[in-house]
Tab-separated table of C-alpha atoms in Angstrom:
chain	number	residue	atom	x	y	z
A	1	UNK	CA	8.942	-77.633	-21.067
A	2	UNK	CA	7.305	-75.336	-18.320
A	3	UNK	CA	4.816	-72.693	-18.371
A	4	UNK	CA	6.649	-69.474	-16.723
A	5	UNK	CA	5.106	-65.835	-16.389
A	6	UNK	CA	6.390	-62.647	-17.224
A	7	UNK	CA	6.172	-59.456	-18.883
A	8	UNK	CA	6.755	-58.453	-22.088
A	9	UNK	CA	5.890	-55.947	-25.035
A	10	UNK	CA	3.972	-57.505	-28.094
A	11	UNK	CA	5.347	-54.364	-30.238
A	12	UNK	CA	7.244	-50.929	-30.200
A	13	UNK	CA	4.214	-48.763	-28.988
A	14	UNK	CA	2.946	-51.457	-26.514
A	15	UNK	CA	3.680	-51.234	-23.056
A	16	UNK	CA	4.636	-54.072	-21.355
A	17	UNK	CA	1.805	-56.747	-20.040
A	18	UNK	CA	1.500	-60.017	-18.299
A	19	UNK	CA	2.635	-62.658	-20.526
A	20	UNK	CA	3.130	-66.528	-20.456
A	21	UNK	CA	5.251	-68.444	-22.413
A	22	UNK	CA	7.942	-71.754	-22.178
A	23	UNK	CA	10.851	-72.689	-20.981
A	24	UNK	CA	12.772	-76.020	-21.609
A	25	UNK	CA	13.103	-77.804	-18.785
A	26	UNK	CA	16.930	-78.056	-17.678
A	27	UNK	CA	19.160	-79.810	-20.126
A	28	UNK	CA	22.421	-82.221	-18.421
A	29	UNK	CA	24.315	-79.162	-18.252
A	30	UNK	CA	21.843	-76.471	-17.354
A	31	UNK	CA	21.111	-74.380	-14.000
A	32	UNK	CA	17.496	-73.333	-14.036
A	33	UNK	CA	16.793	-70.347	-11.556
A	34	UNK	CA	13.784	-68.827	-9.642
A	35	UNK	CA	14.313	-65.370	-10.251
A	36	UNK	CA	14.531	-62.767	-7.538
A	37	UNK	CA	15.338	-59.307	-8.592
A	38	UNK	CA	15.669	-58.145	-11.524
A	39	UNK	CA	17.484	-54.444	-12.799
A	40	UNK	CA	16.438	-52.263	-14.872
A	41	UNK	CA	18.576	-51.350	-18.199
A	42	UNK	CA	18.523	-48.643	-20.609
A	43	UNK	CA	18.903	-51.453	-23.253
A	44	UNK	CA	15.910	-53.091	-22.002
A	45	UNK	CA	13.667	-49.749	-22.758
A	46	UNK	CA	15.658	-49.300	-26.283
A	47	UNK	CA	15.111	-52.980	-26.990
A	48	UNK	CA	11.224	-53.251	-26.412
A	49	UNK	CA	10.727	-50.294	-28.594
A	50	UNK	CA	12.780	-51.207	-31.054
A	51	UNK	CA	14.818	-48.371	-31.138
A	52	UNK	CA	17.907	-50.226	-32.067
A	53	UNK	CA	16.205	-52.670	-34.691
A	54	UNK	CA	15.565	-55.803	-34.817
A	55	UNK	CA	13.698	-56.791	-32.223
A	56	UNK	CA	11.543	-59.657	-32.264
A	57	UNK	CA	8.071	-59.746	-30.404
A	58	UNK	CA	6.888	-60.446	-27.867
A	59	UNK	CA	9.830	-59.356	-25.885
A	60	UNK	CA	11.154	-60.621	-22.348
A	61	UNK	CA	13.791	-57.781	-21.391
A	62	UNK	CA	15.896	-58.028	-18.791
A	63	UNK	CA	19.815	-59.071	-18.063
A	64	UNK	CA	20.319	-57.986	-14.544
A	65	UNK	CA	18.983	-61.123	-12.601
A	66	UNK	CA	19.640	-62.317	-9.516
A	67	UNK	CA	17.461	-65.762	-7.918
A	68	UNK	CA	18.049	-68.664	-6.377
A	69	UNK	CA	18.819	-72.289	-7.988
A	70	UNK	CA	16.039	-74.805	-8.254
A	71	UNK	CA	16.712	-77.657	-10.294
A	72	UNK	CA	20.168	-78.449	-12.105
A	73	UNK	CA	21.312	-80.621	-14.830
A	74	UNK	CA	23.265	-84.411	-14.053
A	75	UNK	CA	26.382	-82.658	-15.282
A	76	UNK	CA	26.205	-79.485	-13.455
A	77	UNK	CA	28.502	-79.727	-9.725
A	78	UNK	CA	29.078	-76.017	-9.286
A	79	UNK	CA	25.378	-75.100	-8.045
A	80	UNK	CA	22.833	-77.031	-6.482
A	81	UNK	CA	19.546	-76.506	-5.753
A	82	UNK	CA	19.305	-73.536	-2.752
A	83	UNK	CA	21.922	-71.544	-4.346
A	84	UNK	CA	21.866	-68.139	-5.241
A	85	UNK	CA	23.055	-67.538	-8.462
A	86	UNK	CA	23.414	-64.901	-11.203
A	87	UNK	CA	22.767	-64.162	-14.967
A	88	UNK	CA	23.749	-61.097	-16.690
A	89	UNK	CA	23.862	-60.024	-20.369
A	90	UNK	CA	25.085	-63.122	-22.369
A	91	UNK	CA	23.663	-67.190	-22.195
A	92	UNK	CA	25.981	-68.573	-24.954
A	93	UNK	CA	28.658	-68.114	-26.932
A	94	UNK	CA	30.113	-70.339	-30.162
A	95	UNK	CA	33.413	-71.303	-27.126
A	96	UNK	CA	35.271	-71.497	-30.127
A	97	UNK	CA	36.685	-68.502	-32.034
A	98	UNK	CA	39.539	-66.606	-30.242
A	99	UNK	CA	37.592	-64.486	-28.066
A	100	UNK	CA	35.485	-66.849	-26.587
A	101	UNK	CA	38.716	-69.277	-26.135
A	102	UNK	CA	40.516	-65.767	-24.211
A	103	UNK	CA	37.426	-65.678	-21.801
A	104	UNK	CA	36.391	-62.768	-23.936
A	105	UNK	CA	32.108	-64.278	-24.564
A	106	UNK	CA	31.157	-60.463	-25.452
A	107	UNK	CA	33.609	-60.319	-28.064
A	108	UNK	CA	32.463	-63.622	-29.774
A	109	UNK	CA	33.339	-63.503	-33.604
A	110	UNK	CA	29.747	-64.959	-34.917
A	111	UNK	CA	28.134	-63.201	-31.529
A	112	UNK	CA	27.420	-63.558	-28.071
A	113	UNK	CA	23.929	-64.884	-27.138
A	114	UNK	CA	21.925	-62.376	-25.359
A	115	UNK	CA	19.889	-63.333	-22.501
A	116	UNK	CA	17.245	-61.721	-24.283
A	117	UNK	CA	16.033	-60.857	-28.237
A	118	UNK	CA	18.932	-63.282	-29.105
A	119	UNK	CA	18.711	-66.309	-31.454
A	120	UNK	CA	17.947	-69.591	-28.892
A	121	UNK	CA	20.073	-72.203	-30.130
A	122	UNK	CA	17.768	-74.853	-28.201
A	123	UNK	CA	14.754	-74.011	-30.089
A	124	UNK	CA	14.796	-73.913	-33.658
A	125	UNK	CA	13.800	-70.353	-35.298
A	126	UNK	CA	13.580	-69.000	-31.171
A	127	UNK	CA	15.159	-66.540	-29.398
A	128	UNK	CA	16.107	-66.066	-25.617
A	129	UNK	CA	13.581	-64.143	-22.745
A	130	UNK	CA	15.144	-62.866	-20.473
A	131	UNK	CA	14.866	-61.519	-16.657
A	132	UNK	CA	10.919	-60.044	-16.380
A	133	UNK	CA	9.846	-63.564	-15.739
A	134	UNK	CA	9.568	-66.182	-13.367
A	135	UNK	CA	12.314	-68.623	-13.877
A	136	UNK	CA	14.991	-68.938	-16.483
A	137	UNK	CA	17.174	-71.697	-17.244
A	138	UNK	CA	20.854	-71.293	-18.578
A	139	UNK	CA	24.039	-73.029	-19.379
A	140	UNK	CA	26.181	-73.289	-16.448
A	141	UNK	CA	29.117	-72.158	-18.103
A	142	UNK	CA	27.047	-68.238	-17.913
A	143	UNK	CA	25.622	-68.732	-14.376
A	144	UNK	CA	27.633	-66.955	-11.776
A	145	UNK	CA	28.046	-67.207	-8.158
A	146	UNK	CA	26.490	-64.332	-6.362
A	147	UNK	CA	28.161	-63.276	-3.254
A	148	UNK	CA	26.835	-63.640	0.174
A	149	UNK	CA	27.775	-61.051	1.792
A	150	UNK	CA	25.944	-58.359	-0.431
A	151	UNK	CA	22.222	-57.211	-0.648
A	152	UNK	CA	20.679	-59.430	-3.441
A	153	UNK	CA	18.595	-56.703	-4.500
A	154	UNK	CA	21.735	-54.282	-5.481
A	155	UNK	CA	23.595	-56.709	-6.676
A	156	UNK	CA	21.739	-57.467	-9.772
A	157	UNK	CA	22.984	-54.215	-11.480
A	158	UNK	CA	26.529	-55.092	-11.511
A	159	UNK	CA	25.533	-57.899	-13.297
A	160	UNK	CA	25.373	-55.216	-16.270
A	161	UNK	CA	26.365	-51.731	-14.791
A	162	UNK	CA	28.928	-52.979	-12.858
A	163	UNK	CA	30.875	-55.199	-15.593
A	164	UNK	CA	30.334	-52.504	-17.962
A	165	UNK	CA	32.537	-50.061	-15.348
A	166	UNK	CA	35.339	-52.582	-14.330
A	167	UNK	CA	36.062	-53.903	-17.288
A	168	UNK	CA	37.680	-51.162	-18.508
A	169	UNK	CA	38.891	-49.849	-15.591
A	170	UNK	CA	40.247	-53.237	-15.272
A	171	UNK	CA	41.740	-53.642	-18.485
A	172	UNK	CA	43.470	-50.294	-18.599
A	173	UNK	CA	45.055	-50.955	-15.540
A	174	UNK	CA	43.272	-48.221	-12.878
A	175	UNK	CA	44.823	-48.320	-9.502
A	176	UNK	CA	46.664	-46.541	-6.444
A	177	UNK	CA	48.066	-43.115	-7.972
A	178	UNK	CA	46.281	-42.411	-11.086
A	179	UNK	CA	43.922	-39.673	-11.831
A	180	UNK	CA	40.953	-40.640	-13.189
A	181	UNK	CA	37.810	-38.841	-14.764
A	182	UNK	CA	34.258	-40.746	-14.607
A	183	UNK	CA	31.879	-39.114	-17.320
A	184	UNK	CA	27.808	-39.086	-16.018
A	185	UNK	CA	26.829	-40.248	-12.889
A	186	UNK	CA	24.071	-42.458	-13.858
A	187	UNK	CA	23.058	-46.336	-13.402
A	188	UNK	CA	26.725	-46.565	-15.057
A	189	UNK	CA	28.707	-43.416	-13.629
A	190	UNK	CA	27.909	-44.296	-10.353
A	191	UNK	CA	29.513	-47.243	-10.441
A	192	UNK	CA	32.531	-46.290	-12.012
A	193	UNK	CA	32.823	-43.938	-9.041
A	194	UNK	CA	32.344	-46.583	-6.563
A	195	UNK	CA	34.795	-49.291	-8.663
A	196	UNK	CA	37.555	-46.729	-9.092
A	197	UNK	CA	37.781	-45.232	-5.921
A	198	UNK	CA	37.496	-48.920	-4.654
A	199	UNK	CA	40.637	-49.662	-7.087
A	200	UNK	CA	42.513	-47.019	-5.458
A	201	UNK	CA	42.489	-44.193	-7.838
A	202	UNK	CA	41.764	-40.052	-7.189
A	203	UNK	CA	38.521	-39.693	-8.693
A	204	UNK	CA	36.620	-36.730	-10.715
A	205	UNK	CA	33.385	-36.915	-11.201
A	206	UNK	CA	32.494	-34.734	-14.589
A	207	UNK	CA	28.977	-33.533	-14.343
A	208	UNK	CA	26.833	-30.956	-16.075
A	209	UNK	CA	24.412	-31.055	-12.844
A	210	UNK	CA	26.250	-29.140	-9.913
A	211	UNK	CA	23.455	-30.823	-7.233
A	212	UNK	CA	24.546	-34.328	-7.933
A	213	UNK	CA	28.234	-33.261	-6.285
A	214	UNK	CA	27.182	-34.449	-2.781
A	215	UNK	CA	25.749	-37.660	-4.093
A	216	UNK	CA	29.264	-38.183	-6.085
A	217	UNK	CA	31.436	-37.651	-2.792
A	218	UNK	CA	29.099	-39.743	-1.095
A	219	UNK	CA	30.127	-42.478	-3.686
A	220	UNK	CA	33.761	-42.171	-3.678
A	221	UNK	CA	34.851	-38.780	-5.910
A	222	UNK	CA	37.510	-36.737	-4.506
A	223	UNK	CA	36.557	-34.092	-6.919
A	224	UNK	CA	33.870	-32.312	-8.666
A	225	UNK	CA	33.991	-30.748	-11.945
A	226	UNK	CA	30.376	-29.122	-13.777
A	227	UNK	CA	31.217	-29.662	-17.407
A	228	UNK	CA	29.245	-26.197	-18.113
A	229	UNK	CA	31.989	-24.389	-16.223
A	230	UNK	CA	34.934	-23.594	-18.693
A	231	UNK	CA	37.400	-22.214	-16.148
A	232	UNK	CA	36.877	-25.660	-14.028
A	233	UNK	CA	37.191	-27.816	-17.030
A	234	UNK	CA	40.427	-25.952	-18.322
A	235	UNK	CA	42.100	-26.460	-14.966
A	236	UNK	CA	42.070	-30.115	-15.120
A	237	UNK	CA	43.933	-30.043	-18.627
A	238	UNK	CA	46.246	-32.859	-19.667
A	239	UNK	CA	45.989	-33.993	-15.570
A	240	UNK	CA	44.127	-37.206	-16.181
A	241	UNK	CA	45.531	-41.212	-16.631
A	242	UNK	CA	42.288	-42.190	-17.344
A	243	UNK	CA	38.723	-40.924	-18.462
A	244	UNK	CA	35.532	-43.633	-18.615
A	245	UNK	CA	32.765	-41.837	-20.510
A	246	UNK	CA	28.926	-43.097	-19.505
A	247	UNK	CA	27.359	-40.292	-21.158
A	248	UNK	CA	24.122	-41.748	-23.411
A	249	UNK	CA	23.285	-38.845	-24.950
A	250	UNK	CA	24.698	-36.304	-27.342
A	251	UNK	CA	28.214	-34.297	-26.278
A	252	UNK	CA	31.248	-33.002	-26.672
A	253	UNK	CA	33.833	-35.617	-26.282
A	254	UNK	CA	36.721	-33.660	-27.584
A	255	UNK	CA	35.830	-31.438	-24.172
A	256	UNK	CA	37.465	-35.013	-22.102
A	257	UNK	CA	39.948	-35.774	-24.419
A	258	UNK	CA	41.764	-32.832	-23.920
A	259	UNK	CA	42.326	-33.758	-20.014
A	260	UNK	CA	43.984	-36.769	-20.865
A	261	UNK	CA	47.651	-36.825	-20.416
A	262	UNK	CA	49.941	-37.695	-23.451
A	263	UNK	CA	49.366	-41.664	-24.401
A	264	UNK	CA	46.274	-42.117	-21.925
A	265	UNK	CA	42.901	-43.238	-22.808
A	266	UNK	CA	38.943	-42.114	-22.748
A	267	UNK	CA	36.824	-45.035	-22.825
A	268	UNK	CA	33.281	-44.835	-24.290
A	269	UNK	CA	30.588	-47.222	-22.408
A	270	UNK	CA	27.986	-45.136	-22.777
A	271	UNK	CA	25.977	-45.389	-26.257
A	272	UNK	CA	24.599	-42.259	-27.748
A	273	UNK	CA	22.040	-42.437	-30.658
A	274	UNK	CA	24.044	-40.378	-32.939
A	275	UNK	CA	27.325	-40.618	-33.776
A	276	UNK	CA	30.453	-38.489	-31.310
A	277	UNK	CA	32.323	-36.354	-33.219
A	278	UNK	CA	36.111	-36.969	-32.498
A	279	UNK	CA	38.438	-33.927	-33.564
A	280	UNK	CA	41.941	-35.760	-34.822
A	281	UNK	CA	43.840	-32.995	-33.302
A	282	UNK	CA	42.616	-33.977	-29.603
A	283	UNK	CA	43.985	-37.797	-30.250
A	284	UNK	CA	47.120	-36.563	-32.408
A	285	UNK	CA	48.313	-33.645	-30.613
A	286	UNK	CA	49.722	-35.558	-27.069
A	287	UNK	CA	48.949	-38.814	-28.791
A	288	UNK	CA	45.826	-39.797	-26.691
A	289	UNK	CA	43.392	-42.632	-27.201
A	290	UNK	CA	39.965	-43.098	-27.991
A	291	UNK	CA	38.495	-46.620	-27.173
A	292	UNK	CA	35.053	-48.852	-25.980
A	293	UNK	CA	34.088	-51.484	-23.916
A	294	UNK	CA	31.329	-53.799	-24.137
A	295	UNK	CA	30.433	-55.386	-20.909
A	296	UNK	CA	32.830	-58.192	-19.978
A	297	UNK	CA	33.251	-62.075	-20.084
A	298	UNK	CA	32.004	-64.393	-17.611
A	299	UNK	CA	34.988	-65.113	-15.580
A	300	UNK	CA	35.728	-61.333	-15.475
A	301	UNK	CA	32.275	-61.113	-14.366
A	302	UNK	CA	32.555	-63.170	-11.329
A	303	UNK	CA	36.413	-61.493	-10.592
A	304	UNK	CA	33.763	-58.666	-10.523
A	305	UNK	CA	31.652	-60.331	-8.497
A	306	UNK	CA	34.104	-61.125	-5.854
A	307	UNK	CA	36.108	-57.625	-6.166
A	308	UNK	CA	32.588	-56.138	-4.960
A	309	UNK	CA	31.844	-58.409	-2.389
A	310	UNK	CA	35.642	-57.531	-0.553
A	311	UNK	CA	34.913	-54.326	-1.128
A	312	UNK	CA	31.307	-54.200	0.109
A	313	UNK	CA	30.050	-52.337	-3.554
A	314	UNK	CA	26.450	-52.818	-4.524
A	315	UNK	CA	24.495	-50.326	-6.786
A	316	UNK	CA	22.570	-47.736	-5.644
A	317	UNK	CA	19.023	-48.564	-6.570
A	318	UNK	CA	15.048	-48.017	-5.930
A	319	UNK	CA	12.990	-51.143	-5.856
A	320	UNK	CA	10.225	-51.143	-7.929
A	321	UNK	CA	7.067	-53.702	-8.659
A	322	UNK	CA	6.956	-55.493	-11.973
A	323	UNK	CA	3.421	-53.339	-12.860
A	324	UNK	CA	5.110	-50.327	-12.659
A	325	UNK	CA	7.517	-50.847	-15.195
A	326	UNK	CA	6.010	-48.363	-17.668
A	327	UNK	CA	6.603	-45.837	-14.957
A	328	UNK	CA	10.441	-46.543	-14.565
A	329	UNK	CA	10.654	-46.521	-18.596
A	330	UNK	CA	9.337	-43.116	-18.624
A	331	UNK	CA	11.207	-41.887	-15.506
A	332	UNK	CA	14.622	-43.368	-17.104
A	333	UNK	CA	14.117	-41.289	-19.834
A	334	UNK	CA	14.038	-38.556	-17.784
A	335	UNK	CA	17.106	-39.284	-15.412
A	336	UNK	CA	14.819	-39.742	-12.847
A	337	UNK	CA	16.295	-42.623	-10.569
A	338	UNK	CA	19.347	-42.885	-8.349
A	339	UNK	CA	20.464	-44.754	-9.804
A	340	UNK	CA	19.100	-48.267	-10.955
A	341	UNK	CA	15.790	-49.578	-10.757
A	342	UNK	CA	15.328	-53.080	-9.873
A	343	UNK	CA	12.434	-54.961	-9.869
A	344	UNK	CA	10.874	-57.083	-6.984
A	345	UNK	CA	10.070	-60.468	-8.978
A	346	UNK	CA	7.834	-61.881	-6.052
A	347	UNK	CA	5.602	-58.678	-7.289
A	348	UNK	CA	4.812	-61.063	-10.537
A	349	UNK	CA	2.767	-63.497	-8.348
């Protein structure tokens, strides 16, 4: 074991603090990393304040890292010390249900292990810190090869924005021709702009803030449609191959549902507290579909990887220092970033 720092929250009204705490010391088949940067997640502010349940304290958030290799297990030969290397939102799987066999980690039957507030199979009765800290130390089979060509410091957010936006648009087969509608333009929506147009695709952005339209041309939209504006919305009906929803908070899906073409899709990645309210007559009547996503497996992940690097995508992002954390939390919840925060690790010294 080793004696790593960090920052974590002891309980759901604490802000975060200096903490130290233990890591195992690498295993024959483990990459441990010095951790660079780190990004910023919506999950990570839901998770420390338990707003989703179940966390367990103190709490390590943070599954957007980005560092470089400094020690490696005997039976690890795809990193070496000196590397720069990657960990996003899952460090285990079970690698043997269906999912996990399909390259599919996130969709593990028994569950994916998170890189944070997940159950540590390596300690008995632990569970997993994640990226606010100094080092961490993962199976190589969930370590990914960072590009290195890109910014380190953007890169960290695809680890988590950016797999959450191509997966879908990946799986749903988003490319030269089709029309497609991006939801938000947020840590998320702003990548979805940047991976679709990158994919080939006529992009909308769908907004209910008219001053973000520069920004989302900027990024890669062809078009620019406030959501407020009824006339604008009911011009793009039944136009669209594809919709990708980011939206976190409360509204009207059946609004994008209706712009979808006969047998085309709206995917939801963003999470909303409550509950959307689908209308059966916006999937029945052309025969539309309503799906999810939930981040994407590892090799996926590094496909992502190297997709961005050819395409010279990073996230948009503002660098913060690891004591102003509490800041970002409360600027997040105000949509106050463009459009990931990331956090400078050396700033833990």
């Amino acid at each position: 074991m080793f004696s790593c720092t960090g920052y974590a929250s002891q309980g759901p009204k604490d802000a975060m603090a200096p903490f130290t705490f233990e890591r195992r010391d690498p295993g024959v088949d483990d990459v441990e990393i010095k951790i660079l940067f780190c990004g910023v997640c919506h999950s990570d502010l839901h998770t420390v304040r338990d707003e989703w349940g179940g966390t367990m304290y103190p709490c390590v958030p943070g599954h957007e890292i980005v560092g470089t290799v400094t020690r490696v297990g005997s039976a690890v030969t795809s990193f070496k010390p000196g590397d720069t290397a990657g960990v996003g939102c899952m460090v285990d799987s079970c690698r043997e249900c269906e999912s996990c066999r399909k390259g599919l980690e996130q969709y593990c039957k028994p569950g994916f292990v998170g890189t944070y507030n997940g159950a540590d199979k390596h300690t008995q009765g632990g569970y997993t810190f994640g990226g606010y800290s100094s080092h961490i130390v993962v199976d190589k089979h969930f370590v990914l090869n960072i590009p290195k060509n890109l910014d380190l410091a953007g890169v960290a957010p695809l680890l988590c924005a950016g797999i959450t936006t191509y997966s879908p648009l990946k799986h749903w087969g988003v490319g030269p021709g089709q029309k497609v509608g991006i939801v938000g333009l947020g840590g998320l929506g702003h990548m979805g702009v940047k991976l679709a147009h990158a994919m080939g695709a006529k992009v909308t952005l769908f907004t209910t803030s008219p001053g973000k339209a520069d920004d989302a041309r900027k990024l890669g939209a062809d078009n620019v449609v406030v959501s407020k504006d009824a006339d604008a919305m009911a011009a793009q009906g039944e136009t669209f191959d594809f919709i990708l929803d980011t939206v976190a908070a409360d509204h009207d899906i059946n609004a994008y549902l209706g712009l979808l073409k006969p047998d085309c899709t709206l995917v939801q990645v963003g999470a909303p507290e409550k509950p959307l309210s689908v209308h059966v007559f916006s999937v029945i009547w052309r025969r539309r579909n309503f799906a999810g996503s939930l981040i994407g497996g590892i090799a996926e992940t590094q496909e992502m990887l190297d997709f961005c690097s050819k395409h010279g995508i990073t996230a948009d992002i503002e660098m913060i220092k690891m004591e102003e954390i509490e800041t970002a939390y409360t600027r997040m919840l105000k949509s106050d970033v463009k459009y990931r925060f990331v956090i400078d690790m050396a700033s833990l010294a």
